[in-house]
Short mmCIF file of C-alpha atoms (C1' of nucleotides) in Angstrom, two decimals:
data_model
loop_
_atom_site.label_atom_id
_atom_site.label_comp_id
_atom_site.label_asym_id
_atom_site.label_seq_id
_atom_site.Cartn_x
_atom_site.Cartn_y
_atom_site.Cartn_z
CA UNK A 1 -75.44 98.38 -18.48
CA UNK A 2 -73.19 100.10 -21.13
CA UNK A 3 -74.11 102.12 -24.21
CA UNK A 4 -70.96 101.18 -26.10
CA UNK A 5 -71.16 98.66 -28.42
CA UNK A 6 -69.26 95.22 -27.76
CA UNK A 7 -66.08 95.30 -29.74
CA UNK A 8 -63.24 93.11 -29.29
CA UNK A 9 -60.86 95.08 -27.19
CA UNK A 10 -63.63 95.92 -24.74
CA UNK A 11 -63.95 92.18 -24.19
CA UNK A 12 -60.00 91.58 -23.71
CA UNK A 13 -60.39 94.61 -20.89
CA UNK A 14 -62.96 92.61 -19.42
CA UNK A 15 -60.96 89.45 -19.27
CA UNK A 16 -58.05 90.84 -17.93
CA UNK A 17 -59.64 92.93 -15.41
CA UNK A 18 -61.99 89.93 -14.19
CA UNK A 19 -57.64 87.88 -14.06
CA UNK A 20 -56.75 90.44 -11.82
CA UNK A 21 -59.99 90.05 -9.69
CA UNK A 22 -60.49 86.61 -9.26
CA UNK A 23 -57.24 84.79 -11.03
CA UNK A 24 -57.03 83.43 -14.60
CA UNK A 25 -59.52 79.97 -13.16
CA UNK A 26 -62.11 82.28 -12.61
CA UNK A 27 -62.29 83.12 -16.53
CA UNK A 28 -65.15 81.78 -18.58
CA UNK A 29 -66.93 83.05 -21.79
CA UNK A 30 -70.32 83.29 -19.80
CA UNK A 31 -68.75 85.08 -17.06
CA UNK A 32 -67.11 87.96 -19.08
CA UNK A 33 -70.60 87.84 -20.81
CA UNK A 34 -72.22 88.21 -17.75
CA UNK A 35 -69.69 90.65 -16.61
CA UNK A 36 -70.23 93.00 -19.78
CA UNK A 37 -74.05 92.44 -19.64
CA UNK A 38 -74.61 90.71 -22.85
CA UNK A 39 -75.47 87.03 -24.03
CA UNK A 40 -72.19 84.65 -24.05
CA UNK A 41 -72.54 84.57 -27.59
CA UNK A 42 -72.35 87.84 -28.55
CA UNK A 43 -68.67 87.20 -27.68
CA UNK A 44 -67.92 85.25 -30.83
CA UNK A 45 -68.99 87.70 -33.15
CA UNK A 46 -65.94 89.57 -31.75
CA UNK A 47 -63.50 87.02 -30.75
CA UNK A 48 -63.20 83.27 -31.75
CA UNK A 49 -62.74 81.15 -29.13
CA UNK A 50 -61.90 81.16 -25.46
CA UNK A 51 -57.95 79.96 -26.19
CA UNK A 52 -57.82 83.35 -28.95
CA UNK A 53 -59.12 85.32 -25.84
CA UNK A 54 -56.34 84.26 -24.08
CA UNK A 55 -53.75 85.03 -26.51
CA UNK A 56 -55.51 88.45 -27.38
CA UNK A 57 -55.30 89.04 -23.21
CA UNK A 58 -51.13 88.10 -23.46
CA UNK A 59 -50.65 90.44 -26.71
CA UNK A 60 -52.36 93.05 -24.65
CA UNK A 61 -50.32 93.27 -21.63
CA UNK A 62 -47.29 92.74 -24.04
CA UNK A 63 -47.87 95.53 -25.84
CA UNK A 64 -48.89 97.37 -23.05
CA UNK A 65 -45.20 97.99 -21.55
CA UNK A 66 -43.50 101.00 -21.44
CA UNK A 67 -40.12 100.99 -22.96
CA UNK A 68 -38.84 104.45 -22.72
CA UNK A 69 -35.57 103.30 -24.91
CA UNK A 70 -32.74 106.12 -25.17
CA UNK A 71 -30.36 105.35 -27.79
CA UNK A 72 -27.67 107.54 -26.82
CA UNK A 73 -27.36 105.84 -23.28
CA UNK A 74 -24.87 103.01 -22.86
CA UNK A 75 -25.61 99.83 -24.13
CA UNK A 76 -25.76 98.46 -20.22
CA UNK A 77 -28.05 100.63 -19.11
CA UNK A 78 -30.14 100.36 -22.32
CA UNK A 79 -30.84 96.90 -21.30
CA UNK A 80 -31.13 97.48 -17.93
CA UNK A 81 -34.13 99.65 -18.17
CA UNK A 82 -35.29 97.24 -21.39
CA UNK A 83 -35.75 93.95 -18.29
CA UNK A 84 -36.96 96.50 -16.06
CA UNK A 85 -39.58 97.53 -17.81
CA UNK A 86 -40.31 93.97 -18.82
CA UNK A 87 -40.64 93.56 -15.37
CA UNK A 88 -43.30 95.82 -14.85
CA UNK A 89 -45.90 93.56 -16.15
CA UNK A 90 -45.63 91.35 -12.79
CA UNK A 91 -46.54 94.81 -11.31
CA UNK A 92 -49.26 96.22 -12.95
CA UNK A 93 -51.35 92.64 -14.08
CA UNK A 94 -49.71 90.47 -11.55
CA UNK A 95 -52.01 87.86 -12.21
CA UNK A 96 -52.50 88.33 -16.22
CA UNK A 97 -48.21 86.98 -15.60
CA UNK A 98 -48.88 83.36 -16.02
CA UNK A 99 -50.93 83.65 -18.76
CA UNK A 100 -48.86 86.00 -20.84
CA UNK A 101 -45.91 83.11 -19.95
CA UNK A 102 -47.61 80.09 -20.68
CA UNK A 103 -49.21 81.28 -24.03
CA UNK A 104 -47.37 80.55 -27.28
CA UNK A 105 -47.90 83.52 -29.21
CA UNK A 106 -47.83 83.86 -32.76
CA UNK A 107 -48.63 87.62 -33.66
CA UNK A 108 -46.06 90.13 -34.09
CA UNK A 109 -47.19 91.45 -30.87
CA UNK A 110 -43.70 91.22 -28.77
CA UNK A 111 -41.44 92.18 -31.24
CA UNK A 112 -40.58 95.47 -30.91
CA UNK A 113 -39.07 94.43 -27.13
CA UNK A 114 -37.44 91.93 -29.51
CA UNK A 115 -36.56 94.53 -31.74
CA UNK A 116 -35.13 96.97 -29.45
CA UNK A 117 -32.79 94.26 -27.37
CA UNK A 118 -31.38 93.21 -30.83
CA UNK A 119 -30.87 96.45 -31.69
CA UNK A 120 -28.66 97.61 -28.29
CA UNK A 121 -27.00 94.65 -28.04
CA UNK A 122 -25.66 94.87 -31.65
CA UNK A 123 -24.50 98.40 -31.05
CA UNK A 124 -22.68 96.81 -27.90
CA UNK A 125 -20.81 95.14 -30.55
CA UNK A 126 -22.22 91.76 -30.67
CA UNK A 127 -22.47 89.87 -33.53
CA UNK A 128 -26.51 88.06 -34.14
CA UNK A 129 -25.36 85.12 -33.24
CA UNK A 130 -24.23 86.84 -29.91
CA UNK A 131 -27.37 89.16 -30.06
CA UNK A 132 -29.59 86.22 -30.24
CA UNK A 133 -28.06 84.35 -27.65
CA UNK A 134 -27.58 86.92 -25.06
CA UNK A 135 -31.18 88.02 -25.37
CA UNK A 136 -32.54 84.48 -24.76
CA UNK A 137 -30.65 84.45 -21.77
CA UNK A 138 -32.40 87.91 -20.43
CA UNK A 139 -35.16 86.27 -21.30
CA UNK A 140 -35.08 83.51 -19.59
CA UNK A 141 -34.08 85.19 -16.20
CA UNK A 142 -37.01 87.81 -16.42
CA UNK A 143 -39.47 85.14 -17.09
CA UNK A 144 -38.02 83.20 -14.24
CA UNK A 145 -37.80 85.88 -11.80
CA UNK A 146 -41.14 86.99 -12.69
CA UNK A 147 -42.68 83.72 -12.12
CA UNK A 148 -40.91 83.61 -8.22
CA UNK A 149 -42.31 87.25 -8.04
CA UNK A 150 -45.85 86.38 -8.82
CA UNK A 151 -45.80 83.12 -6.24
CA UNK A 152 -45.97 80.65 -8.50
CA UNK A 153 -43.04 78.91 -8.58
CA UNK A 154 -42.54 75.63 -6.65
CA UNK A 155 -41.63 75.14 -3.19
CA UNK A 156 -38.27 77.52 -3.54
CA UNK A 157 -38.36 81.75 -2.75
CA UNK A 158 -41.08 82.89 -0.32
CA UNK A 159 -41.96 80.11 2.25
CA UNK A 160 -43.77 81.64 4.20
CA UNK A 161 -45.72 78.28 4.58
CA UNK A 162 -42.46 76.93 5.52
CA UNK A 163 -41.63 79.19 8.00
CA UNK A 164 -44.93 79.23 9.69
CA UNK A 165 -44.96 75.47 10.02
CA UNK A 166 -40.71 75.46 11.11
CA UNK A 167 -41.72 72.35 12.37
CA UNK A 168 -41.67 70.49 9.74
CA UNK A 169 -38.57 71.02 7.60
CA UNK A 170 -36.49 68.35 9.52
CA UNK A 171 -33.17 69.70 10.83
CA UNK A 172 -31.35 66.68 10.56
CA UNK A 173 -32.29 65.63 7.10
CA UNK A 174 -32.39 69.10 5.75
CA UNK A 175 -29.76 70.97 7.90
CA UNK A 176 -29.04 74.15 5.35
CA UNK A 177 -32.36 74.41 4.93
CA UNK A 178 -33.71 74.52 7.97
CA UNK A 179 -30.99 76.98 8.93
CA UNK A 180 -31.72 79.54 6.58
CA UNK A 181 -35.66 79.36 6.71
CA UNK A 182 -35.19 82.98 7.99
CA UNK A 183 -33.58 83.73 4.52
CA UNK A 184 -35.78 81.61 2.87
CA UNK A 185 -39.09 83.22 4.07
CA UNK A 186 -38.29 86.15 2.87
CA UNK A 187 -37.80 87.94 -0.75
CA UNK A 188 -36.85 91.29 -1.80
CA UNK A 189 -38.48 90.99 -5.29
CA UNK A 190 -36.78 94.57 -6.53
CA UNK A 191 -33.25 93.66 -4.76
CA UNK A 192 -32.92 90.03 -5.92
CA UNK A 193 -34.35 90.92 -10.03
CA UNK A 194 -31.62 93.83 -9.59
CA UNK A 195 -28.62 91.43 -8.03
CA UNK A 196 -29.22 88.61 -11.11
CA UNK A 197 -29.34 91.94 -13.36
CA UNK A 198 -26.15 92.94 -13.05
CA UNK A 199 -24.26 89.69 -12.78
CA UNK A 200 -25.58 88.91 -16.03
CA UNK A 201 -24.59 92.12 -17.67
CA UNK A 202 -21.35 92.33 -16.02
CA UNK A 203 -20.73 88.93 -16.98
CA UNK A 204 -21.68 89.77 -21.00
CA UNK A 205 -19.78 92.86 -20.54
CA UNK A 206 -16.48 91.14 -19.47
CA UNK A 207 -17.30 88.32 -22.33
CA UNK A 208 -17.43 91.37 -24.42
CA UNK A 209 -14.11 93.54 -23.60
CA UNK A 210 -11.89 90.07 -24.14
CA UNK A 211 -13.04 89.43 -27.11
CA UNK A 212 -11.57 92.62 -27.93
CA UNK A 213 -14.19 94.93 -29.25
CA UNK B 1 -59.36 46.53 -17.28
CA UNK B 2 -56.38 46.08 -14.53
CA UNK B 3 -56.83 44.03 -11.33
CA UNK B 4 -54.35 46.37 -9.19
CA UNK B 5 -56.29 48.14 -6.53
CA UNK B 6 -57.00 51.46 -7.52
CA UNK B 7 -54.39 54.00 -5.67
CA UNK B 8 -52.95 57.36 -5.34
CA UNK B 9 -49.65 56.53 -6.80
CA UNK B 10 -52.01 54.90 -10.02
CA UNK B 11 -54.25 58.14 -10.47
CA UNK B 12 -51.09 60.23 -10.60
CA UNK B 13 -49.20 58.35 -12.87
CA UNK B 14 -52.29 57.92 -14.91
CA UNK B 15 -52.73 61.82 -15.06
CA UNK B 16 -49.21 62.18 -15.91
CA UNK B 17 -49.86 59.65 -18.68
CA UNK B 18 -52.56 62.02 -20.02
CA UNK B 19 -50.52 64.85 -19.78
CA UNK B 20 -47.64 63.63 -21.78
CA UNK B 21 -50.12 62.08 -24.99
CA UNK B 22 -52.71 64.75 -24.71
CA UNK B 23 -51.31 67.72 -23.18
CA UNK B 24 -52.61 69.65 -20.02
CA UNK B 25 -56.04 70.28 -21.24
CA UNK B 26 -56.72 66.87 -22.02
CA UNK B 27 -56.52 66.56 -18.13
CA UNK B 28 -60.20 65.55 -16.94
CA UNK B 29 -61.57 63.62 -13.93
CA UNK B 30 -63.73 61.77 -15.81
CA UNK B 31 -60.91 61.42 -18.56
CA UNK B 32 -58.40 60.11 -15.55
CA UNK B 33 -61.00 57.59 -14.38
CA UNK B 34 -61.82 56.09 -18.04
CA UNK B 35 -58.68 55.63 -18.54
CA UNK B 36 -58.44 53.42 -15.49
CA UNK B 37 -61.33 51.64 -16.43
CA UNK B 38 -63.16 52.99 -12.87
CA UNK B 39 -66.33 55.38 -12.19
CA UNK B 40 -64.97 59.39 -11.68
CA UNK B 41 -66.20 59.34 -8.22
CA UNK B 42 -63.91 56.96 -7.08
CA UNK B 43 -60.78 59.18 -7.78
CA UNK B 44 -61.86 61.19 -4.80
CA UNK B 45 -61.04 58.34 -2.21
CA UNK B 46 -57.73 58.61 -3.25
CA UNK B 47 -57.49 62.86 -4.08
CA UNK B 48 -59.79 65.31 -2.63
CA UNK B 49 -60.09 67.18 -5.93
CA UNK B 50 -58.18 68.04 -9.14
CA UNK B 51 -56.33 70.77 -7.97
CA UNK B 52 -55.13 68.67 -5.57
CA UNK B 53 -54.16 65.83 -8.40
CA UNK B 54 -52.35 68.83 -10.55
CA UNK B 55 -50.13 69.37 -7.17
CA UNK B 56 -49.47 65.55 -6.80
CA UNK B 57 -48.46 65.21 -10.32
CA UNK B 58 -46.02 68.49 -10.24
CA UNK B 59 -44.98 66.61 -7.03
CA UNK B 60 -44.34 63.64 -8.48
CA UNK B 61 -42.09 64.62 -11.43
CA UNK B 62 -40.14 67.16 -8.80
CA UNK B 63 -39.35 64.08 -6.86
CA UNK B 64 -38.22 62.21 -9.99
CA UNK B 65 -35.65 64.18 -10.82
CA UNK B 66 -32.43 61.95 -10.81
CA UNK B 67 -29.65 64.08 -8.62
CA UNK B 68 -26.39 62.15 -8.58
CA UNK B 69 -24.17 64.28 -6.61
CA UNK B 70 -20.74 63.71 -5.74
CA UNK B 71 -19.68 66.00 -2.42
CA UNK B 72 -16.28 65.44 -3.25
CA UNK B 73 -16.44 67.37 -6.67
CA UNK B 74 -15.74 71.51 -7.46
CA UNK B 75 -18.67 73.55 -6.05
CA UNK B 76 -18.46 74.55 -10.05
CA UNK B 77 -19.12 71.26 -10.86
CA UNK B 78 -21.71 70.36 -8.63
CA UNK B 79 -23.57 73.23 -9.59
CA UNK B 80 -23.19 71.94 -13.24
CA UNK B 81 -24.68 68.55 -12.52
CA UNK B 82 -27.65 70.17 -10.26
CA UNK B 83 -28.53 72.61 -12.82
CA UNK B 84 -28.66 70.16 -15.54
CA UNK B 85 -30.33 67.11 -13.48
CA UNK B 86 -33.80 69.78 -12.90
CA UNK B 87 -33.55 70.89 -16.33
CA UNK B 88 -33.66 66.72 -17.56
CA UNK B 89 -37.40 67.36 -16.48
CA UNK B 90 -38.00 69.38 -19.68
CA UNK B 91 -36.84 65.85 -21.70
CA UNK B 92 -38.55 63.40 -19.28
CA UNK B 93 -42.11 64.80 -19.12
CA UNK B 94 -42.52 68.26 -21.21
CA UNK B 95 -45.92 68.60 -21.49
CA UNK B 96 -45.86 68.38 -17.63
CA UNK B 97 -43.22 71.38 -17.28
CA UNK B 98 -45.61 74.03 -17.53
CA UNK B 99 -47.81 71.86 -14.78
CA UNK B 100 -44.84 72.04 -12.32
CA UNK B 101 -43.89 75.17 -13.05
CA UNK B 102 -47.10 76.71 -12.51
CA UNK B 103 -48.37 74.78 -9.24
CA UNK B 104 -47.69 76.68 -5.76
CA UNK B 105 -46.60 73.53 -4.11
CA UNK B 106 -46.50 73.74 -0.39
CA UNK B 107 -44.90 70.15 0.20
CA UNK B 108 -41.54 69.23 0.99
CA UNK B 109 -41.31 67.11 -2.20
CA UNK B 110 -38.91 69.77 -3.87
CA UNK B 111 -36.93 70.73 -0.81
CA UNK B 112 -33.95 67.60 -1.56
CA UNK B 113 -32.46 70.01 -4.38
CA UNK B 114 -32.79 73.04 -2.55
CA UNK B 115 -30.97 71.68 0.55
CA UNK B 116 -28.60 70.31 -1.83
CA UNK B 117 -28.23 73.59 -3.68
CA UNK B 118 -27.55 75.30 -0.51
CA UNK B 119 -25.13 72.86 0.64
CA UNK B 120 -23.25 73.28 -2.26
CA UNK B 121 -22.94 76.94 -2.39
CA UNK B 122 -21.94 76.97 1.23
CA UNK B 123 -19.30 74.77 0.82
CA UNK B 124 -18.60 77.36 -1.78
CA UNK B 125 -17.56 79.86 0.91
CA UNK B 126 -20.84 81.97 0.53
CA UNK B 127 -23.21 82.88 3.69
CA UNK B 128 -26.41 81.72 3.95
CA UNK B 129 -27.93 85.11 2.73
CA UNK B 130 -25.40 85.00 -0.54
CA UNK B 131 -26.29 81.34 -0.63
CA UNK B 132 -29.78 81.79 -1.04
CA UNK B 133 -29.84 84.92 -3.69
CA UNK B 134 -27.99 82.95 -6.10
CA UNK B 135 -29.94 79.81 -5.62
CA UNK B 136 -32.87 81.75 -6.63
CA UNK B 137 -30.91 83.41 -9.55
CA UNK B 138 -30.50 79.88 -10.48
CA UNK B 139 -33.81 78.73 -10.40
CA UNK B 140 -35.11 81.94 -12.25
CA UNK B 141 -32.64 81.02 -15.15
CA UNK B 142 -33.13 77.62 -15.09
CA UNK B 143 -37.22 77.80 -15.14
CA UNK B 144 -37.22 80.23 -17.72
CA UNK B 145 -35.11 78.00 -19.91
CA UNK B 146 -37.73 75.04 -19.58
CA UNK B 147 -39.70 77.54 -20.38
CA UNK B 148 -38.33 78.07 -23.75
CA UNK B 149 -37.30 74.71 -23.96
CA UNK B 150 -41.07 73.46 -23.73
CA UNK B 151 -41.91 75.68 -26.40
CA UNK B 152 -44.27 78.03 -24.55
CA UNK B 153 -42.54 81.22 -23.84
CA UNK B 154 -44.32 84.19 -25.77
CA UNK B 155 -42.95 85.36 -29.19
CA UNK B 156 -39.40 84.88 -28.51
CA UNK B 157 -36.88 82.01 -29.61
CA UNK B 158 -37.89 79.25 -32.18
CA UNK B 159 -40.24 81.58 -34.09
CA UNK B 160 -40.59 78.53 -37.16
CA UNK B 161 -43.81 80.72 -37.79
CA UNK B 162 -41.81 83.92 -38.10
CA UNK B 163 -39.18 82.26 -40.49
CA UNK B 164 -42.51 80.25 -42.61
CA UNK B 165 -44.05 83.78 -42.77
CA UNK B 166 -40.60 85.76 -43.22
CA UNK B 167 -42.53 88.54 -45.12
CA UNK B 168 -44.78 88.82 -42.13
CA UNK B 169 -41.58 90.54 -40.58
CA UNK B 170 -41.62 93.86 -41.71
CA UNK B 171 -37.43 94.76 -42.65
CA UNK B 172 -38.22 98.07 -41.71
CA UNK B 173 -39.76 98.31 -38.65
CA UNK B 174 -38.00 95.75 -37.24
CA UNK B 175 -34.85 95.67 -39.15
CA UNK B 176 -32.64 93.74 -36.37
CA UNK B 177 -35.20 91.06 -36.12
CA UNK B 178 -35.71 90.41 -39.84
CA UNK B 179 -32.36 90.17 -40.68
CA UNK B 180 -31.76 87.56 -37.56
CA UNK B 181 -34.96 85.65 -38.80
CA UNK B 182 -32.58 82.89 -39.98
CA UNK B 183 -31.02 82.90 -36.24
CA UNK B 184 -33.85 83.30 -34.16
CA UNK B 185 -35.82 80.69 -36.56
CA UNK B 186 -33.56 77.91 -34.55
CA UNK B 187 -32.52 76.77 -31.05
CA UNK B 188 -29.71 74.35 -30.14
CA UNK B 189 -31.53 73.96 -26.53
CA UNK B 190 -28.70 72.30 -24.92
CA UNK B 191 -26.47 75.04 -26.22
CA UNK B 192 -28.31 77.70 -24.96
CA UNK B 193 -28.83 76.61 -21.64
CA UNK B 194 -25.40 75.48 -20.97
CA UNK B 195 -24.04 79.53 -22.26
CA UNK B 196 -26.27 81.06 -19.83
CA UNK B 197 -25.14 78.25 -17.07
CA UNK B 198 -21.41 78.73 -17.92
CA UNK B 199 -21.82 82.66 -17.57
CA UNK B 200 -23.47 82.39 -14.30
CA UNK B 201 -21.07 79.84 -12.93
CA UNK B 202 -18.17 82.09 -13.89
CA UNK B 203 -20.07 85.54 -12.91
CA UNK B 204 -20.79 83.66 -9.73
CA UNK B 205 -17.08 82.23 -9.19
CA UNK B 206 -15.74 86.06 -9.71
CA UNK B 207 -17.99 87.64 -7.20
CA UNK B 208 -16.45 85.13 -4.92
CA UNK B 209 -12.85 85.54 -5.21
CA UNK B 210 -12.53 89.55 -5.27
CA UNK B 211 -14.14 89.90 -2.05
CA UNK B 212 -11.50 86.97 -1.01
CA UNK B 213 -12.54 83.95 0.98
"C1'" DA C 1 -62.97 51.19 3.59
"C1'" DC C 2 -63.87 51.61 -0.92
"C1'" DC C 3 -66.79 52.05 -4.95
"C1'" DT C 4 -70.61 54.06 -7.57
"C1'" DG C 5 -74.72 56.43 -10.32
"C1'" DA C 6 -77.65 60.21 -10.17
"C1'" DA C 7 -77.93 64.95 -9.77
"C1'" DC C 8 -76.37 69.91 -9.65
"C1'" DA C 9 -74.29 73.82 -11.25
"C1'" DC C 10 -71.37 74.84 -14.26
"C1'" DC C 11 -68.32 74.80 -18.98
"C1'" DG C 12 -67.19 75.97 -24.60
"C1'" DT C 13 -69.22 75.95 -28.84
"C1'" DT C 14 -72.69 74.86 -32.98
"C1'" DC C 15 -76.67 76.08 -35.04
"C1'" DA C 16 -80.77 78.26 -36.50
"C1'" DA C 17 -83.37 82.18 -35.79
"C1'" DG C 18 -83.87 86.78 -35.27
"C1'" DT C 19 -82.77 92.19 -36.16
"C1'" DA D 1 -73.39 92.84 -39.50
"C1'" DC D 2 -74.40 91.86 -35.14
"C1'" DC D 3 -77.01 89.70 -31.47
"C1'" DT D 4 -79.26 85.78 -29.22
"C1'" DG D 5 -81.57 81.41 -26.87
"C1'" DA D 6 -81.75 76.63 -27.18
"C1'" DA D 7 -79.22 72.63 -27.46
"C1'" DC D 8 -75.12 69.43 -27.21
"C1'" DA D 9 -71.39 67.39 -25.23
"C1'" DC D 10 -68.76 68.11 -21.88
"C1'" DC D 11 -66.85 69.70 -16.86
"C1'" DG D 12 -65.90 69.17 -11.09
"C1'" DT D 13 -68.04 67.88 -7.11
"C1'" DT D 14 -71.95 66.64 -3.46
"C1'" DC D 15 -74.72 63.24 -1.80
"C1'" DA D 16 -76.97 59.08 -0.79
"C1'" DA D 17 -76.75 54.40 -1.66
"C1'" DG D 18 -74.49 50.36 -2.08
"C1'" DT D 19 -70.61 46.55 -0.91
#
DNA sequence: ACCTGAACACCGTTCAAGT
DNA sequence: ACCTGAACACCGTTCAAGT
């Protein structure tokens, strides 16, 4: 099918792009075989195992964000546009997200985000510690928020399910609930990342002016 | 092997069982039914299929979660407690985190806490609209902490490997990050999460006030 | 109603053989 | 160095047969 040779990064594009077709279950070392038109083992000349695969698929969209980082900009909007761009991945591999979250990585691959955070939040005037600490916490939102965004968190944020069956959230045992299934079935993915956002970075910037620094 | 009548309850808690010794790949059918000392087929008189026993089991440990809460308490407080009862999942069964994390369930087994959740923040004086945005700001945190937590979030926090292979940290590239090695090498979990909790709580409790109810 | 073995269409990976 | 088919030890699930 394709005059290029088989190389290793032409194998991770096939992976991810067959994710984005058919979801991460869909993935198997014959398939992507099949897919590039050459015998399932030619794969392991190129790539170890299935679980490497993976990780090389993770590293990939890692290292495949965009941060357009100006250092003269203030240190909130610096890591405003750092979690945005984070953020991006739900966007362009939307279903690639769960894998690149549920992989343990151990290649240098997302340090430079790393790298960058540490860096604008010590010229914010944090100590590491601080740096450190604050950065897990952005962290941990984006990964959260990206998992609601990509429908994969449990039972809370879109339900539509709910809403469609009204019926069978019971108003008397569930009477908030039930009340707000209008709210509930809905989800501005841009307006609710953006209202966490800024509570969390006013909130480190008023932890930071007290301090006095 | 056991004379108890095979059951759903016994195939999830089996599966669960599996989980927790073996991890999530361990999870098998036929695995499942050796362990119970039974033929694979007859799992599916109790489960229709796998994915189906992966739902029950996220189910299961969503509906274990222990939520003591006292009505009478500070919306602060209650908060507090509800935040901290979902993240006691991450102790009880943390190779099933990722499993309930990653399952769109479409049950009412984790719509207690959200009622709850809501209840709470209504009492807080927000509207159902407010009410729901920060629940979800919640969860977001709160998931990406297990996240962490479970020791499966990509390249950030406890990087032991980073700190083993310190000299695999290139000081000038990433000079922020190799000179926080020794920081970012550990992670006082309960720490963490309660910093990020406390900021929310108190970003939360501002955003309240100013706009005066 | 519940259990079951055989069978089918898949897996990932090892190995020995090719070029 | 790279490719490959056969083979092995697994999968989930359907179906027909048992009780």
């Amino acid at each position: 099918m394709s005059a290029e040779p088989l190389s290793r990064p032409r194998i991770v594009a096939a992976a991810i792009d067959l994710i984005e077709r058919e979801g991460a279950d869909a993935v198997s070392m014959r398939r992507i075989a099949a897919d590039l038109g050459v015998g399932v083992m030619s794969l392991y000349n190129h790539v170890p195992s299935k679980a490497a695969l993976l990780d090389a698929v993770a590293e990939t969209v890692l290292s495949e964000i965009e941060f357009t980082d100006d250092p003269g900009a203030d240190w909130a909007d610096r890591v405003r546009m750092q979690a945005r761009a984070f953020r991006q991945i739900a966007h362009h591999y939307p279903r690639c997200t769960m894998v690149v979250v549920s992989r343990q990585l151990k290649s240098t691959a997302g340090l430079l985000p790393v790298e960058r955070a540490l860096a604008t939040l010590r010229s914010a005037g944090f100590d590491g510690a601080e740096a450190v600490r604050i950065l897990r916490m952005f962290i941990a939102y984006i990964v959260g928020s990206l998992l609601r965004e990509v429908g994969v968190t449990p039972t809370f944020a879109p339900v539509h399910h709910l809403q469609v069956d009204a019926g069978k959230v019971d108003p008397v045992l569930f009477p908030e609930t039930s009340s707000l299934l209008p709210e509930l079935g809905v989800c501005d993915h841009d307006a609710e990342f953006e209202f966490g956002l800024e509570l969390l970075i006013g909130a480190i910037a008023s932890a930071r002016g007290p301090r006095g620094r």
